[in-house]
Amino acid sequence: MRRLFPRVPRRSLGLVVQADGLALAQASAPAQGQAHVQHWHWLASPQEPKTHQPLLSGWPDPSWVRQARQSAGCLAQDVALAIEDQRLRRLSLSLASGLGVREQVKAIESELSKQLPWSLADTVWDFHHLPTPQADSAASPALRPAWLLAAMQAQAVQHVEVLATQRAWVAACEHWCRAAGLWLVRLEPTWQAEDRWRRHSHPVSTHKIEVLAPELQARVGGLALGVLAP
């Protein structure tokens, strides 16, 4: 999902909340412009206290996170969090071709109001365009008659993927981050962060720890990179 607060950070933090602790990855933007993970951390959560916000049940107390993060040497404040799968709605929609941005937004909002189990006013959402499969892709457009090209363009549709979550949960995440001394920049599903990690072959960990499983390393590392290079 798009950046909640656009900034130009030089350091970023990916954070994943687990039942028994927090996985952290700090990334930086070197002079050559390539982001790389500098520090990995695992912060085992104390048994108590936990947050009392119902929307963030089980998340550690933000004051403990602030102290533990500083003790671990994580200086980055711009953070990306993962959206829990049960809080995310993922929709694939087809829109009429030729719509401007405002028309696209209106069309998407109309569909969201029909398909979401909560109201549109209580929704934070984002979308991106999907590649449109081309029929008869082997044939060159130059070989098609003009009337056929015009007909295909007139009937073409835009395919978009929409990600939506509840505004109250986003607000709770923002409040928790502020209390922990962090600035929430990005929210995204775990699969998106992991895909970014796989696509970026240049990240280098200088303080890699073996306690993190490979999939968790990919998730938290992808989140950190997403703040710097979405």
PDB file of C-alpha atoms in Angstrom:
ATOM      1  CA  MET A   1       0.000   0.000   0.000  1.00  0.00           C
ATOM      2  CA  ARG A   2       1.188   3.527  -0.668  1.00  0.00           C
ATOM      3  CA  ARG A   3       3.247   5.455   1.798  1.00  0.00           C
ATOM      4  CA  LEU A   4       1.138   6.912   4.562  1.00  0.00           C
ATOM      5  CA  PHE A   5       3.507   9.821   5.158  1.00  0.00           C
ATOM      6  CA  PRO A   6       5.826  10.532   2.193  1.00  0.00           C
ATOM      7  CA  ARG A   7       9.356  11.392   3.329  1.00  0.00           C
ATOM      8  CA  VAL A   8      12.910  10.791   2.159  1.00  0.00           C
ATOM      9  CA  PRO A   9      14.450   8.693   4.937  1.00  0.00           C
ATOM     10  CA  ARG A  10      18.089   7.626   4.963  1.00  0.00           C
ATOM     11  CA  ARG A  11      17.430   4.761   7.371  1.00  0.00           C
ATOM     12  CA  SER A  12      14.400   2.541   7.612  1.00  0.00           C
ATOM     13  CA  LEU A  13      13.063  -0.213   9.808  1.00  0.00           C
ATOM     14  CA  GLY A  14      11.070  -3.317   8.983  1.00  0.00           C
ATOM     15  CA  LEU A  15       9.146  -4.725  11.922  1.00  0.00           C
ATOM     16  CA  VAL A  16       7.194  -7.957  12.283  1.00  0.00           C
ATOM     17  CA  VAL A  17       5.238  -8.697  15.457  1.00  0.00           C
ATOM     18  CA  GLN A  18       5.386 -12.352  16.493  1.00  0.00           C
ATOM     19  CA  ALA A  19       3.693 -14.039  19.434  1.00  0.00           C
ATOM     20  CA  ASP A  20       7.013 -14.337  21.272  1.00  0.00           C
ATOM     21  CA  GLY A  21       8.848 -11.218  20.143  1.00  0.00           C
ATOM     22  CA  LEU A  22       9.713  -8.713  17.443  1.00  0.00           C
ATOM     23  CA  ALA A  23      11.822  -9.243  14.338  1.00  0.00           C
ATOM     24  CA  LEU A  24      13.600  -6.089  13.175  1.00  0.00           C
ATOM     25  CA  ALA A  25      15.675  -5.230  10.113  1.00  0.00           C
ATOM     26  CA  GLN A  26      17.310  -1.834   9.694  1.00  0.00           C
ATOM     27  CA  ALA A  27      18.190  -0.666   6.189  1.00  0.00           C
ATOM     28  CA  SER A  28      20.065   2.362   4.921  1.00  0.00           C
ATOM     29  CA  ALA A  29      20.501   4.209   1.663  1.00  0.00           C
ATOM     30  CA  PRO A  30      24.235   4.290   0.795  1.00  0.00           C
ATOM     31  CA  ALA A  31      25.716   6.950  -1.434  1.00  0.00           C
ATOM     32  CA  GLN A  32      25.410   4.750  -4.518  1.00  0.00           C
ATOM     33  CA  GLY A  33      21.646   4.601  -3.996  1.00  0.00           C
ATOM     34  CA  GLN A  34      21.349   0.880  -3.280  1.00  0.00           C
ATOM     35  CA  ALA A  35      19.502  -0.069  -0.144  1.00  0.00           C
ATOM     36  CA  HIS A  36      20.955  -2.825   1.963  1.00  0.00           C
ATOM     37  CA  VAL A  37      20.111  -4.343   5.315  1.00  0.00           C
ATOM     38  CA  GLN A  38      22.641  -3.355   7.947  1.00  0.00           C
ATOM     39  CA  HIS A  39      21.295  -4.813  11.178  1.00  0.00           C
ATOM     40  CA  TRP A  40      19.061  -7.686  12.161  1.00  0.00           C
ATOM     41  CA  HIS A  41      17.551  -7.987  15.622  1.00  0.00           C
ATOM     42  CA  TRP A  42      15.282 -10.333  17.503  1.00  0.00           C
ATOM     43  CA  LEU A  43      13.676  -8.830  20.599  1.00  0.00           C
ATOM     44  CA  ALA A  44      12.042 -11.458  22.785  1.00  0.00           C
ATOM     45  CA  SER A  45       8.902  -9.996  24.314  1.00  0.00           C
ATOM     46  CA  PRO A  46       8.535 -10.001  28.073  1.00  0.00           C
ATOM     47  CA  GLN A  47       5.491 -11.796  29.411  1.00  0.00           C
ATOM     48  CA  GLU A  48       4.044  -8.508  30.596  1.00  0.00           C
ATOM     49  CA  PRO A  49       2.954  -5.889  29.900  1.00  0.00           C
ATOM     50  CA  LYS A  50       0.980  -6.147  26.662  1.00  0.00           C
ATOM     51  CA  THR A  51      -1.026  -3.436  24.957  1.00  0.00           C
ATOM     52  CA  HIS A  52      -4.619  -3.039  26.000  1.00  0.00           C
ATOM     53  CA  GLN A  53      -5.871  -1.898  22.589  1.00  0.00           C
ATOM     54  CA  PRO A  54      -8.333  -4.514  21.295  1.00  0.00           C
ATOM     55  CA  LEU A  55      -7.246  -3.890  17.693  1.00  0.00           C
ATOM     56  CA  LEU A  56      -3.619  -4.697  18.575  1.00  0.00           C
ATOM     57  CA  SER A  57      -4.198  -7.565  20.953  1.00  0.00           C
ATOM     58  CA  GLY A  58      -0.946  -9.273  21.889  1.00  0.00           C
ATOM     59  CA  TRP A  59       1.341  -6.497  20.683  1.00  0.00           C
ATOM     60  CA  PRO A  60       4.067  -5.549  23.193  1.00  0.00           C
ATOM     61  CA  ASP A  61       3.987  -2.389  25.219  1.00  0.00           C
ATOM     62  CA  PRO A  62       5.346   0.454  23.038  1.00  0.00           C
ATOM     63  CA  SER A  63       7.487   1.878  25.842  1.00  0.00           C
ATOM     64  CA  TRP A  64       9.297  -1.466  26.090  1.00  0.00           C
ATOM     65  CA  VAL A  65       9.763  -1.471  22.303  1.00  0.00           C
ATOM     66  CA  ARG A  66      11.285   2.009  22.449  1.00  0.00           C
ATOM     67  CA  GLN A  67      13.807   1.015  25.132  1.00  0.00           C
ATOM     68  CA  ALA A  68      14.648  -2.393  23.638  1.00  0.00           C
ATOM     69  CA  ARG A  69      15.100  -0.962  20.159  1.00  0.00           C
ATOM     70  CA  GLN A  70      17.452   1.749  21.373  1.00  0.00           C
ATOM     71  CA  SER A  71      19.421  -0.771  23.435  1.00  0.00           C
ATOM     72  CA  ALA A  72      19.813  -2.916  20.320  1.00  0.00           C
ATOM     73  CA  GLY A  73      21.191   0.054  18.380  1.00  0.00           C
ATOM     74  CA  CYS A  74      18.283   0.457  15.937  1.00  0.00           C
ATOM     75  CA  LEU A  75      18.353   4.180  15.170  1.00  0.00           C
ATOM     76  CA  ALA A  76      15.900   4.160  12.264  1.00  0.00           C
ATOM     77  CA  GLN A  77      12.498   5.704  12.992  1.00  0.00           C
ATOM     78  CA  ASP A  78      10.737   5.336   9.632  1.00  0.00           C
ATOM     79  CA  VAL A  79       9.062   1.948   9.872  1.00  0.00           C
ATOM     80  CA  ALA A  80       7.060  -0.442   7.690  1.00  0.00           C
ATOM     81  CA  LEU A  81       4.635  -2.951   9.200  1.00  0.00           C
ATOM     82  CA  ALA A  82       2.938  -6.001   7.749  1.00  0.00           C
ATOM     83  CA  ILE A  83      -0.839  -6.163   7.476  1.00  0.00           C
ATOM     84  CA  GLU A  84      -2.243  -9.240   9.140  1.00  0.00           C
ATOM     85  CA  ASP A  85      -3.886 -11.535   6.609  1.00  0.00           C
ATOM     86  CA  GLN A  86      -7.164 -11.646   8.507  1.00  0.00           C
ATOM     87  CA  ARG A  87      -7.381  -7.846   8.363  1.00  0.00           C
ATOM     88  CA  LEU A  88      -6.720  -7.574   4.626  1.00  0.00           C
ATOM     89  CA  ARG A  89      -9.135  -7.713   1.702  1.00  0.00           C
ATOM     90  CA  ARG A  90      -7.659  -8.352  -1.747  1.00  0.00           C
ATOM     91  CA  LEU A  91      -9.853  -7.758  -4.798  1.00  0.00           C
ATOM     92  CA  SER A  92      -9.277  -8.021  -8.544  1.00  0.00           C
ATOM     93  CA  LEU A  93     -11.428  -5.607 -10.541  1.00  0.00           C
ATOM     94  CA  SER A  94     -11.929  -4.749 -14.201  1.00  0.00           C
ATOM     95  CA  LEU A  95     -12.397  -1.079 -15.066  1.00  0.00           C
ATOM     96  CA  ALA A  96     -13.409   0.537 -18.318  1.00  0.00           C
ATOM     97  CA  SER A  97     -10.508   1.695 -20.477  1.00  0.00           C
ATOM     98  CA  GLY A  98      -9.694   5.375 -20.759  1.00  0.00           C
ATOM     99  CA  LEU A  99     -10.745   6.366 -17.257  1.00  0.00           C
ATOM    100  CA  GLY A 100      -8.782   9.135 -15.587  1.00  0.00           C
ATOM    101  CA  VAL A 101      -7.472   8.794 -12.034  1.00  0.00           C
ATOM    102  CA  ARG A 102     -10.566  10.358 -10.459  1.00  0.00           C
ATOM    103  CA  GLU A 103     -12.879   8.133 -12.477  1.00  0.00           C
ATOM    104  CA  GLN A 104     -10.824   5.075 -11.522  1.00  0.00           C
ATOM    105  CA  VAL A 105     -11.047   6.009  -7.847  1.00  0.00           C
ATOM    106  CA  LYS A 106     -14.812   6.474  -8.057  1.00  0.00           C
ATOM    107  CA  ALA A 107     -15.248   3.146  -9.835  1.00  0.00           C
ATOM    108  CA  ILE A 108     -13.110   1.325  -7.267  1.00  0.00           C
ATOM    109  CA  GLU A 109     -14.908   2.981  -4.353  1.00  0.00           C
ATOM    110  CA  SER A 110     -18.230   1.895  -5.842  1.00  0.00           C
ATOM    111  CA  GLU A 111     -17.066  -1.727  -5.944  1.00  0.00           C
ATOM    112  CA  LEU A 112     -15.552  -1.560  -2.464  1.00  0.00           C
ATOM    113  CA  SER A 113     -18.808  -0.266  -1.005  1.00  0.00           C
ATOM    114  CA  LYS A 114     -20.525  -3.370  -2.421  1.00  0.00           C
ATOM    115  CA  GLN A 115     -17.949  -5.990  -1.490  1.00  0.00           C
ATOM    116  CA  LEU A 116     -16.427  -4.944   1.839  1.00  0.00           C
ATOM    117  CA  PRO A 117     -17.973  -6.141   5.112  1.00  0.00           C
ATOM    118  CA  TRP A 118     -17.437  -2.667   6.594  1.00  0.00           C
ATOM    119  CA  SER A 119     -18.241   0.847   5.357  1.00  0.00           C
ATOM    120  CA  LEU A 120     -16.146   2.708   2.812  1.00  0.00           C
ATOM    121  CA  ALA A 121     -15.640   5.560   5.288  1.00  0.00           C
ATOM    122  CA  ASP A 122     -13.882   3.082   7.588  1.00  0.00           C
ATOM    123  CA  THR A 123     -11.538   1.857   4.837  1.00  0.00           C
ATOM    124  CA  VAL A 124      -7.928   2.541   3.878  1.00  0.00           C
ATOM    125  CA  TRP A 125      -7.173   1.165   0.421  1.00  0.00           C
ATOM    126  CA  ASP A 126      -4.709   1.266  -2.461  1.00  0.00           C
ATOM    127  CA  PHE A 127      -4.517  -0.292  -5.908  1.00  0.00           C
ATOM    128  CA  HIS A 128      -2.147  -1.067  -8.767  1.00  0.00           C
ATOM    129  CA  HIS A 129      -2.672  -2.025 -12.392  1.00  0.00           C
ATOM    130  CA  LEU A 130      -2.248  -5.606 -13.490  1.00  0.00           C
ATOM    131  CA  PRO A 131      -0.838  -6.598 -16.896  1.00  0.00           C
ATOM    132  CA  THR A 132      -3.596  -7.111 -19.424  1.00  0.00           C
ATOM    133  CA  PRO A 133      -3.330 -10.416 -21.285  1.00  0.00           C
ATOM    134  CA  GLN A 134      -3.164  -9.808 -25.020  1.00  0.00           C
ATOM    135  CA  ALA A 135      -5.071 -12.075 -27.345  1.00  0.00           C
ATOM    136  CA  ASP A 136      -3.149 -13.163 -30.423  1.00  0.00           C
ATOM    137  CA  SER A 137      -0.003 -11.597 -28.946  1.00  0.00           C
ATOM    138  CA  ALA A 138       2.167 -13.181 -31.642  1.00  0.00           C
ATOM    139  CA  ALA A 139       0.516 -11.142 -34.365  1.00  0.00           C
ATOM    140  CA  SER A 140       2.066  -7.739 -34.966  1.00  0.00           C
ATOM    141  CA  PRO A 141      -0.322  -4.753 -34.546  1.00  0.00           C
ATOM    142  CA  ALA A 142       0.893  -3.545 -37.935  1.00  0.00           C
ATOM    143  CA  LEU A 143      -0.670  -6.650 -39.519  1.00  0.00           C
ATOM    144  CA  ARG A 144      -4.108  -5.986 -38.036  1.00  0.00           C
ATOM    145  CA  PRO A 145      -6.626  -3.835 -39.958  1.00  0.00           C
ATOM    146  CA  ALA A 146      -7.295  -0.387 -38.560  1.00  0.00           C
ATOM    147  CA  TRP A 147     -10.946  -1.162 -37.803  1.00  0.00           C
ATOM    148  CA  LEU A 148      -9.910  -4.167 -35.697  1.00  0.00           C
ATOM    149  CA  LEU A 149      -7.382  -2.156 -33.721  1.00  0.00           C
ATOM    150  CA  ALA A 150      -9.978   0.552 -33.084  1.00  0.00           C
ATOM    151  CA  ALA A 151     -12.514  -2.028 -31.923  1.00  0.00           C
ATOM    152  CA  MET A 152     -10.005  -3.684 -29.571  1.00  0.00           C
ATOM    153  CA  GLN A 153      -9.053  -0.360 -28.033  1.00  0.00           C
ATOM    154  CA  ALA A 154     -12.691   0.656 -27.608  1.00  0.00           C
ATOM    155  CA  GLN A 155     -13.539  -2.577 -25.803  1.00  0.00           C
ATOM    156  CA  ALA A 156     -10.357  -2.824 -23.759  1.00  0.00           C
ATOM    157  CA  VAL A 157     -10.566  -2.947 -19.969  1.00  0.00           C
ATOM    158  CA  GLN A 158      -8.099  -2.152 -17.211  1.00  0.00           C
ATOM    159  CA  HIS A 159      -7.390  -4.823 -14.624  1.00  0.00           C
ATOM    160  CA  VAL A 160      -6.514  -3.609 -11.140  1.00  0.00           C
ATOM    161  CA  GLU A 161      -5.756  -5.245  -7.819  1.00  0.00           C
ATOM    162  CA  VAL A 162      -7.114  -3.511  -4.740  1.00  0.00           C
ATOM    163  CA  LEU A 163      -5.880  -3.955  -1.167  1.00  0.00           C
ATOM    164  CA  ALA A 164      -8.101  -2.704   1.636  1.00  0.00           C
ATOM    165  CA  THR A 165      -8.085  -2.743   5.423  1.00  0.00           C
ATOM    166  CA  GLN A 166      -9.982  -1.036   8.216  1.00  0.00           C
ATOM    167  CA  ARG A 167      -9.100   2.552   9.085  1.00  0.00           C
ATOM    168  CA  ALA A 168      -9.412   1.944  12.828  1.00  0.00           C
ATOM    169  CA  TRP A 169      -6.702  -0.708  12.695  1.00  0.00           C
ATOM    170  CA  VAL A 170      -4.392   1.605  10.721  1.00  0.00           C
ATOM    171  CA  ALA A 171      -4.977   4.371  13.267  1.00  0.00           C
ATOM    172  CA  ALA A 172      -4.147   1.944  16.091  1.00  0.00           C
ATOM    173  CA  CYS A 173      -0.889   1.016  14.325  1.00  0.00           C
ATOM    174  CA  GLU A 174       0.017   4.690  13.920  1.00  0.00           C
ATOM    175  CA  HIS A 175      -0.669   5.371  17.604  1.00  0.00           C
ATOM    176  CA  TRP A 176       1.383   2.344  18.691  1.00  0.00           C
ATOM    177  CA  CYS A 177       4.299   3.402  16.482  1.00  0.00           C
ATOM    178  CA  ARG A 178       4.300   6.967  17.813  1.00  0.00           C
ATOM    179  CA  ALA A 179       4.327   5.653  21.369  1.00  0.00           C
ATOM    180  CA  ALA A 180       7.287   3.439  20.424  1.00  0.00           C
ATOM    181  CA  GLY A 181       9.195   6.404  18.948  1.00  0.00           C
ATOM    182  CA  LEU A 182       8.567   5.303  15.364  1.00  0.00           C
ATOM    183  CA  TRP A 183       7.053   6.927  12.287  1.00  0.00           C
ATOM    184  CA  LEU A 184       4.733   4.614  10.339  1.00  0.00           C
ATOM    185  CA  VAL A 185       5.499   5.064   6.637  1.00  0.00           C
ATOM    186  CA  ARG A 186       4.235   1.906   4.992  1.00  0.00           C
ATOM    187  CA  LEU A 187       1.730  -0.902   5.526  1.00  0.00           C
ATOM    188  CA  GLU A 188       1.683  -3.907   3.218  1.00  0.00           C
ATOM    189  CA  PRO A 189       0.861  -7.618   3.140  1.00  0.00           C
ATOM    190  CA  THR A 190       3.608 -10.061   3.995  1.00  0.00           C
ATOM    191  CA  TRP A 191       3.691 -11.597   0.510  1.00  0.00           C
ATOM    192  CA  GLN A 192       4.445  -8.197  -0.997  1.00  0.00           C
ATOM    193  CA  ALA A 193       7.414  -7.648   1.316  1.00  0.00           C
ATOM    194  CA  GLU A 194       8.750 -11.143   0.658  1.00  0.00           C
ATOM    195  CA  ASP A 195       8.443 -10.644  -3.099  1.00  0.00           C
ATOM    196  CA  ARG A 196      10.423  -7.400  -2.883  1.00  0.00           C
ATOM    197  CA  TRP A 197      13.185  -9.211  -0.985  1.00  0.00           C
ATOM    198  CA  ARG A 198      13.408 -11.850  -3.697  1.00  0.00           C
ATOM    199  CA  ARG A 199      13.521  -9.238  -6.471  1.00  0.00           C
ATOM    200  CA  HIS A 200      16.352  -7.271  -4.839  1.00  0.00           C
ATOM    201  CA  SER A 201      19.518  -9.324  -5.096  1.00  0.00           C
ATOM    202  CA  HIS A 202      21.782  -6.606  -3.686  1.00  0.00           C
ATOM    203  CA  PRO A 203      20.757  -6.454   0.011  1.00  0.00           C
ATOM    204  CA  VAL A 204      23.650  -7.399   2.269  1.00  0.00           C
ATOM    205  CA  SER A 205      23.298  -8.170   5.958  1.00  0.00           C
ATOM    206  CA  THR A 206      26.200  -7.110   8.132  1.00  0.00           C
ATOM    207  CA  HIS A 207      24.700  -8.451  11.355  1.00  0.00           C
ATOM    208  CA  LYS A 208      22.669 -11.438  10.278  1.00  0.00           C
ATOM    209  CA  ILE A 209      21.381 -13.666  13.024  1.00  0.00           C
ATOM    210  CA  GLU A 210      20.425 -17.302  12.648  1.00  0.00           C
ATOM    211  CA  VAL A 211      17.471 -17.165  15.032  1.00  0.00           C
ATOM    212  CA  LEU A 212      15.258 -15.766  12.263  1.00  0.00           C
ATOM    213  CA  ALA A 213      13.835 -18.318   9.849  1.00  0.00           C
ATOM    214  CA  PRO A 214      14.535 -17.561   6.168  1.00  0.00           C
ATOM    215  CA  GLU A 215      10.930 -16.619   5.456  1.00  0.00           C
ATOM    216  CA  LEU A 216      10.891 -14.242   8.423  1.00  0.00           C
ATOM    217  CA  GLN A 217      14.174 -12.693   7.290  1.00  0.00           C
ATOM    218  CA  ALA A 218      12.666 -12.149   3.841  1.00  0.00           C
ATOM    219  CA  ARG A 219       9.540 -10.624   5.316  1.00  0.00           C
ATOM    220  CA  VAL A 220      11.181  -8.168   7.677  1.00  0.00           C
ATOM    221  CA  GLY A 221      13.994  -7.360   5.235  1.00  0.00           C
ATOM    222  CA  GLY A 222      11.480  -6.693   2.462  1.00  0.00           C
ATOM    223  CA  LEU A 223       9.546  -4.360   4.731  1.00  0.00           C
ATOM    224  CA  ALA A 224      12.698  -2.350   5.518  1.00  0.00           C
ATOM    225  CA  LEU A 225      13.596  -2.073   1.841  1.00  0.00           C
ATOM    226  CA  GLY A 226      10.042  -1.006   0.992  1.00  0.00           C
ATOM    227  CA  VAL A 227      10.452   2.247   2.895  1.00  0.00           C
ATOM    228  CA  LEU A 228      13.508   3.190   0.834  1.00  0.00           C
ATOM    229  CA  ALA A 229      12.805   1.562  -2.526  1.00  0.00           C
ATOM    230  CA  PRO A 230       9.131   0.704  -2.987  1.00  0.00           C
TER     231      PRO A 230
END
